[in-house]
């Protein structure tokens, strides 16, 4: 197959935005589209190889899988091996358990399935998972398993029918992704059925270019590069992916594949020596960047200084060169390699996969090897009390756990007179409030939806918005509720990131997005209050710089209490929220900062009791303190009962 160095140059334009995006540089807010560019390139190159072998009558499934194993596995396994000592030394048991599970998933080419299944609030921060990026490798590997067999079976019918079959499957996959982001966003992001169309576009480029001679096009190739750059610099995490939006970088990649050749301006850019060199290193660079950044966040700070992240970006490229030079290239060549036969390749891969599986399985069943750390009695008490509500899985709605408003959980017997409404931050509050008012004979209805910011006034058709409108209207029309307690993680709603708890960080959302959240909250609270109900808005609890478990294991204690963050920082956020005038005058606003903070510091726990079960969700005990504070400040129950 003729070597196209501009394709390697295109790989550079894919990998660099990805690592800069993961490093947190806001200019590259759409850098994640680099993965989509990779998918198209992979679909194109793999299909072109298969077509040529099928045409020559020499295609072999064994030969194909041998090529893939030589290309993918050596560097992947080497990077994973290098991660082990740092993970063992630095990761807390819950993190190490997740890390170990990723080892098991990689051995089965199923990382994407793992991360989809763990996409919940109990998982450690995604940014701190060294193997998170292997999800995209799993998507490609799964595609490589099925696609060659499909082509082999259908080839007897001719290239044109096969092309239309690929086109048909790709269209179905695209439509599925457009439906999926609205209904099952996590599955839509991670799983092959909604990603296959991107590889399919690359495959169709291979069929199209193989069947005819395509003339280079200045306009076509320039448009392709413009579409990719537009996606990198304009898109951000608010854009649903994959979806119809993904067509922009995907078609941009296709245009470059089809129309970029010698003589075009884009070819001159993509074929520059150092651009091609960066593209040759792209796979190894991609493998190295996530572990480096994850371990930096674990060891240094959850959000290291931008200079630190820039150094890590360069370090990724340096390490990539050495692994490309001494691992990737030697294993791809049969000549002079100790794995010079197909049997040796497959047997070595099997042994390595078994070793990876065994390590991961042990890390999982041992719960992250907690004996690596020696904890004091008080530290152990903090770990044991960092508990979520036992009703969280049953009563908390999400795209994967649909709960109709009529079927909501009610704590205590009889009719509920108190409704608790919000996102995942009210789960423990509803449960603990129910426990605290049980003796007074008050029933508490629990309405919560995962990751759902105030969206009452929006019209985006998302599951969150539809749930919010339906639930709020249900509460408004109901004659049962006398009190409605509302609370949200406003740091996420306003700032677009947990980093918003630190006002020194720039806002991740523009003013229009912030206004939309504020207006939705104000309108919903006003409408509920206008229905004659007493509405109580509970301010968000302070967030921690790390999970409570990490703070405890790292020994961030003062006088036996777990240190959280500066009181000044949290007060600054609260001032911003209060100045937004999101809370109508009819609504009773309850500030809970004094429940968790002293004059200078907000605590993650005191006297051996954790107030949180991660870095931002209150534990049952922390929520109990908020419930007591609400009861003391309001007329929620008759205290004389």
PDB file of C-alpha atoms in Angstrom, residues 211-380:
ATOM      1  CA  UNK A 211     -12.612   2.394  -7.115  1.00  0.00           C
ATOM      2  CA  UNK A 212     -11.531   5.576  -8.884  1.00  0.00           C
ATOM      3  CA  UNK A 213      -8.753   8.106  -9.205  1.00  0.00           C
ATOM      4  CA  UNK A 214      -9.707  11.188  -7.227  1.00  0.00           C
ATOM      5  CA  UNK A 215      -8.168  14.460  -8.285  1.00  0.00           C
ATOM      6  CA  UNK A 216      -6.547  16.581  -5.573  1.00  0.00           C
ATOM      7  CA  UNK A 217      -8.720  19.507  -4.535  1.00  0.00           C
ATOM      8  CA  UNK A 218      -7.486  22.693  -2.920  1.00  0.00           C
ATOM      9  CA  UNK A 219     -11.006  23.581  -1.823  1.00  0.00           C
ATOM     10  CA  UNK A 220     -11.961  20.109  -0.618  1.00  0.00           C
ATOM     11  CA  UNK A 221      -8.828  19.567   1.454  1.00  0.00           C
ATOM     12  CA  UNK A 222      -8.911  23.124   2.851  1.00  0.00           C
ATOM     13  CA  UNK A 223     -12.550  22.673   3.833  1.00  0.00           C
ATOM     14  CA  UNK A 224     -11.631  19.436   5.571  1.00  0.00           C
ATOM     15  CA  UNK A 225      -8.895  21.050   7.648  1.00  0.00           C
ATOM     16  CA  UNK A 226     -11.157  24.017   8.412  1.00  0.00           C
ATOM     17  CA  UNK A 227     -13.900  21.716   9.706  1.00  0.00           C
ATOM     18  CA  UNK A 228     -11.449  19.943  12.022  1.00  0.00           C
ATOM     19  CA  UNK A 229      -9.970  23.193  13.347  1.00  0.00           C
ATOM     20  CA  UNK A 230     -13.443  24.673  13.776  1.00  0.00           C
ATOM     21  CA  UNK A 231     -14.415  21.680  15.900  1.00  0.00           C
ATOM     22  CA  UNK A 232     -11.285  21.945  18.042  1.00  0.00           C
ATOM     23  CA  UNK A 233     -11.668  25.638  18.829  1.00  0.00           C
ATOM     24  CA  UNK A 234     -15.463  26.080  18.865  1.00  0.00           C
ATOM     25  CA  UNK A 235     -16.827  22.886  20.374  1.00  0.00           C
ATOM     26  CA  UNK A 236     -16.756  22.279  24.101  1.00  0.00           C
ATOM     27  CA  UNK A 237     -18.091  19.694  26.526  1.00  0.00           C
ATOM     28  CA  UNK A 238     -21.628  21.043  26.205  1.00  0.00           C
ATOM     29  CA  UNK A 239     -21.887  19.638  22.660  1.00  0.00           C
ATOM     30  CA  UNK A 240     -23.387  16.134  22.616  1.00  0.00           C
ATOM     31  CA  UNK A 241     -20.977  13.513  21.243  1.00  0.00           C
ATOM     32  CA  UNK A 242     -21.343  11.493  19.173  1.00  0.00           C
ATOM     33  CA  UNK A 243     -24.291  13.118  17.394  1.00  0.00           C
ATOM     34  CA  UNK A 244     -24.976  15.014  14.192  1.00  0.00           C
ATOM     35  CA  UNK A 245     -22.421  17.553  15.466  1.00  0.00           C
ATOM     36  CA  UNK A 246     -19.773  14.853  15.093  1.00  0.00           C
ATOM     37  CA  UNK A 247     -20.339  14.943  11.340  1.00  0.00           C
ATOM     38  CA  UNK A 248     -18.310  18.165  11.231  1.00  0.00           C
ATOM     39  CA  UNK A 249     -14.897  16.724  12.242  1.00  0.00           C
ATOM     40  CA  UNK A 250     -15.699  13.339  10.685  1.00  0.00           C
ATOM     41  CA  UNK A 251     -16.503  14.823   7.276  1.00  0.00           C
ATOM     42  CA  UNK A 252     -13.510  17.131   7.641  1.00  0.00           C
ATOM     43  CA  UNK A 253     -11.281  14.093   8.055  1.00  0.00           C
ATOM     44  CA  UNK A 254     -12.950  12.364   5.109  1.00  0.00           C
ATOM     45  CA  UNK A 255     -12.368  15.393   2.860  1.00  0.00           C
ATOM     46  CA  UNK A 256      -8.666  15.408   3.727  1.00  0.00           C
ATOM     47  CA  UNK A 257      -8.373  11.671   3.067  1.00  0.00           C
ATOM     48  CA  UNK A 258     -10.097  12.018  -0.301  1.00  0.00           C
ATOM     49  CA  UNK A 259      -8.868  15.366  -1.611  1.00  0.00           C
ATOM     50  CA  UNK A 260      -5.489  16.048   0.009  1.00  0.00           C
ATOM     51  CA  UNK A 261      -2.536  15.165  -2.225  1.00  0.00           C
ATOM     52  CA  UNK A 262       0.655  16.668  -3.574  1.00  0.00           C
ATOM     53  CA  UNK A 263       0.092  20.142  -4.895  1.00  0.00           C
ATOM     54  CA  UNK A 264      -2.486  21.200  -2.331  1.00  0.00           C
ATOM     55  CA  UNK A 265      -1.829  23.710   0.416  1.00  0.00           C
ATOM     56  CA  UNK A 266      -3.092  21.322   3.086  1.00  0.00           C
ATOM     57  CA  UNK A 267      -0.703  18.622   1.858  1.00  0.00           C
ATOM     58  CA  UNK A 268       2.214  21.001   2.306  1.00  0.00           C
ATOM     59  CA  UNK A 269       1.161  21.579   5.922  1.00  0.00           C
ATOM     60  CA  UNK A 270       0.471  17.952   6.789  1.00  0.00           C
ATOM     61  CA  UNK A 271       3.635  16.676   5.123  1.00  0.00           C
ATOM     62  CA  UNK A 272       5.973  18.992   7.010  1.00  0.00           C
ATOM     63  CA  UNK A 273       8.783  16.981   8.580  1.00  0.00           C
ATOM     64  CA  UNK A 274       7.938  17.599  12.225  1.00  0.00           C
ATOM     65  CA  UNK A 275       4.201  17.327  11.665  1.00  0.00           C
ATOM     66  CA  UNK A 276       4.686  13.871  10.131  1.00  0.00           C
ATOM     67  CA  UNK A 277       7.076  12.979  12.945  1.00  0.00           C
ATOM     68  CA  UNK A 278       4.460  13.945  15.550  1.00  0.00           C
ATOM     69  CA  UNK A 279       1.939  11.845  13.650  1.00  0.00           C
ATOM     70  CA  UNK A 280       4.219   8.811  13.676  1.00  0.00           C
ATOM     71  CA  UNK A 281       4.406   9.158  17.456  1.00  0.00           C
ATOM     72  CA  UNK A 282       0.660   9.749  17.818  1.00  0.00           C
ATOM     73  CA  UNK A 283      -0.287   6.295  19.100  1.00  0.00           C
ATOM     74  CA  UNK A 284       2.435   6.230  21.734  1.00  0.00           C
ATOM     75  CA  UNK A 285       1.739   9.870  22.635  1.00  0.00           C
ATOM     76  CA  UNK A 286      -1.909   9.028  23.141  1.00  0.00           C
ATOM     77  CA  UNK A 287      -0.982   6.084  25.362  1.00  0.00           C
ATOM     78  CA  UNK A 288       1.365   8.101  27.574  1.00  0.00           C
ATOM     79  CA  UNK A 289      -0.515  11.355  28.072  1.00  0.00           C
ATOM     80  CA  UNK A 290      -3.382  10.132  30.256  1.00  0.00           C
ATOM     81  CA  UNK A 291      -1.257   8.204  32.801  1.00  0.00           C
ATOM     82  CA  UNK A 292       1.114  11.155  33.183  1.00  0.00           C
ATOM     83  CA  UNK A 293      -1.701  13.628  33.765  1.00  0.00           C
ATOM     84  CA  UNK A 294      -3.687  11.294  35.993  1.00  0.00           C
ATOM     85  CA  UNK A 295      -0.753  10.569  38.282  1.00  0.00           C
ATOM     86  CA  UNK A 296       0.101  14.274  38.418  1.00  0.00           C
ATOM     87  CA  UNK A 297      -3.439  15.008  39.582  1.00  0.00           C
ATOM     88  CA  UNK A 298      -3.236  12.232  42.152  1.00  0.00           C
ATOM     89  CA  UNK A 299       0.180  13.164  43.508  1.00  0.00           C
ATOM     90  CA  UNK A 300       0.257  16.956  43.185  1.00  0.00           C
ATOM     91  CA  UNK A 301      -3.217  18.529  42.988  1.00  0.00           C
ATOM     92  CA  UNK A 302      -6.497  17.644  41.280  1.00  0.00           C
ATOM     93  CA  UNK A 303      -5.976  20.704  39.075  1.00  0.00           C
ATOM     94  CA  UNK A 304      -2.222  21.303  38.620  1.00  0.00           C
ATOM     95  CA  UNK A 305      -0.847  24.599  37.345  1.00  0.00           C
ATOM     96  CA  UNK A 306      -0.985  25.036  33.574  1.00  0.00           C
ATOM     97  CA  UNK A 307       2.811  25.071  33.375  1.00  0.00           C
ATOM     98  CA  UNK A 308       2.885  21.640  35.017  1.00  0.00           C
ATOM     99  CA  UNK A 309       0.343  20.351  32.501  1.00  0.00           C
ATOM    100  CA  UNK A 310       2.295  21.821  29.585  1.00  0.00           C
ATOM    101  CA  UNK A 311       5.443  20.070  30.811  1.00  0.00           C
ATOM    102  CA  UNK A 312       3.478  16.822  30.974  1.00  0.00           C
ATOM    103  CA  UNK A 313       2.319  17.322  27.381  1.00  0.00           C
ATOM    104  CA  UNK A 314       5.936  17.596  26.237  1.00  0.00           C
ATOM    105  CA  UNK A 315       6.882  14.662  28.452  1.00  0.00           C
ATOM    106  CA  UNK A 316       4.230  12.569  26.707  1.00  0.00           C
ATOM    107  CA  UNK A 317       5.917  13.221  23.378  1.00  0.00           C
ATOM    108  CA  UNK A 318       9.393  12.470  24.759  1.00  0.00           C
ATOM    109  CA  UNK A 319       8.269   9.163  26.260  1.00  0.00           C
ATOM    110  CA  UNK A 320       6.344   8.434  23.077  1.00  0.00           C
ATOM    111  CA  UNK A 321       9.523   8.732  21.037  1.00  0.00           C
ATOM    112  CA  UNK A 322      11.346   6.173  23.160  1.00  0.00           C
ATOM    113  CA  UNK A 323       8.472   3.690  23.222  1.00  0.00           C
ATOM    114  CA  UNK A 324       7.962   4.160  19.457  1.00  0.00           C
ATOM    115  CA  UNK A 325      11.676   3.715  18.804  1.00  0.00           C
ATOM    116  CA  UNK A 326      12.299   0.740  21.095  1.00  0.00           C
ATOM    117  CA  UNK A 327       8.892  -0.923  21.525  1.00  0.00           C
ATOM    118  CA  UNK A 328       6.443  -0.053  18.766  1.00  0.00           C
ATOM    119  CA  UNK A 329       8.705  -0.205  15.676  1.00  0.00           C
ATOM    120  CA  UNK A 330      10.698  -3.338  16.594  1.00  0.00           C
ATOM    121  CA  UNK A 331       7.557  -5.369  17.318  1.00  0.00           C
ATOM    122  CA  UNK A 332       5.888  -4.282  14.079  1.00  0.00           C
ATOM    123  CA  UNK A 333       8.754  -5.783  12.083  1.00  0.00           C
ATOM    124  CA  UNK A 334       9.152  -9.536  11.843  1.00  0.00           C
ATOM    125  CA  UNK A 335      12.762  -9.396  10.734  1.00  0.00           C
ATOM    126  CA  UNK A 336      15.165  -9.445  13.653  1.00  0.00           C
ATOM    127  CA  UNK A 337      12.372  -9.697  16.205  1.00  0.00           C
ATOM    128  CA  UNK A 338      12.099 -12.541  18.681  1.00  0.00           C
ATOM    129  CA  UNK A 339       8.367 -12.688  17.864  1.00  0.00           C
ATOM    130  CA  UNK A 340       8.999 -13.493  14.210  1.00  0.00           C
ATOM    131  CA  UNK A 341       6.083 -15.888  13.665  1.00  0.00           C
ATOM    132  CA  UNK A 342       2.328 -15.616  14.034  1.00  0.00           C
ATOM    133  CA  UNK A 343       2.290 -18.347  16.664  1.00  0.00           C
ATOM    134  CA  UNK A 344       4.798 -16.424  18.780  1.00  0.00           C
ATOM    135  CA  UNK A 345       2.784 -13.218  18.422  1.00  0.00           C
ATOM    136  CA  UNK A 346      -0.480 -14.805  19.533  1.00  0.00           C
ATOM    137  CA  UNK A 347       1.083 -16.877  22.316  1.00  0.00           C
ATOM    138  CA  UNK A 348       2.990 -13.872  23.671  1.00  0.00           C
ATOM    139  CA  UNK A 349      -0.159 -11.748  23.522  1.00  0.00           C
ATOM    140  CA  UNK A 350      -2.106 -14.478  25.330  1.00  0.00           C
ATOM    141  CA  UNK A 351       0.477 -14.792  28.112  1.00  0.00           C
ATOM    142  CA  UNK A 352       0.700 -11.013  28.526  1.00  0.00           C
ATOM    143  CA  UNK A 353      -3.095 -10.697  28.584  1.00  0.00           C
ATOM    144  CA  UNK A 354      -3.321 -13.434  31.207  1.00  0.00           C
ATOM    145  CA  UNK A 355      -0.737 -11.648  33.359  1.00  0.00           C
ATOM    146  CA  UNK A 356      -2.623  -8.365  33.010  1.00  0.00           C
ATOM    147  CA  UNK A 357      -5.903 -10.072  33.851  1.00  0.00           C
ATOM    148  CA  UNK A 358      -4.393 -11.781  36.909  1.00  0.00           C
ATOM    149  CA  UNK A 359      -2.972  -8.539  38.276  1.00  0.00           C
ATOM    150  CA  UNK A 360      -6.253  -6.731  37.707  1.00  0.00           C
ATOM    151  CA  UNK A 361      -8.320  -9.527  39.223  1.00  0.00           C
ATOM    152  CA  UNK A 362      -6.207  -9.542  42.386  1.00  0.00           C
ATOM    153  CA  UNK A 363      -6.454  -5.767  42.719  1.00  0.00           C
ATOM    154  CA  UNK A 364     -10.225  -6.033  42.358  1.00  0.00           C
ATOM    155  CA  UNK A 365     -10.915  -8.888  44.793  1.00  0.00           C
ATOM    156  CA  UNK A 366      -8.563  -7.350  47.378  1.00  0.00           C
ATOM    157  CA  UNK A 367     -10.503  -4.052  47.192  1.00  0.00           C
ATOM    158  CA  UNK A 368      -7.450  -2.108  46.068  1.00  0.00           C
ATOM    159  CA  UNK A 369      -4.929  -3.759  48.413  1.00  0.00           C
ATOM    160  CA  UNK A 370      -5.746  -1.532  51.425  1.00  0.00           C
ATOM    161  CA  UNK A 371      -2.952  -3.083  53.504  1.00  0.00           C
ATOM    162  CA  UNK A 372      -0.565  -0.820  51.599  1.00  0.00           C
ATOM    163  CA  UNK A 373      -1.612   1.911  54.037  1.00  0.00           C
ATOM    164  CA  UNK A 374      -1.539   1.941  57.815  1.00  0.00           C
ATOM    165  CA  UNK A 375      -4.397   3.981  59.214  1.00  0.00           C
ATOM    166  CA  UNK A 376      -4.983   5.208  62.726  1.00  0.00           C
ATOM    167  CA  UNK A 377      -8.220   4.327  64.491  1.00  0.00           C
ATOM    168  CA  UNK A 378      -9.622   7.774  63.706  1.00  0.00           C
ATOM    169  CA  UNK A 379      -8.654   7.557  60.036  1.00  0.00           C
ATOM    170  CA  UNK A 380     -10.345   4.162  59.816  1.00  0.00           C
TER     171      UNK A 380
END
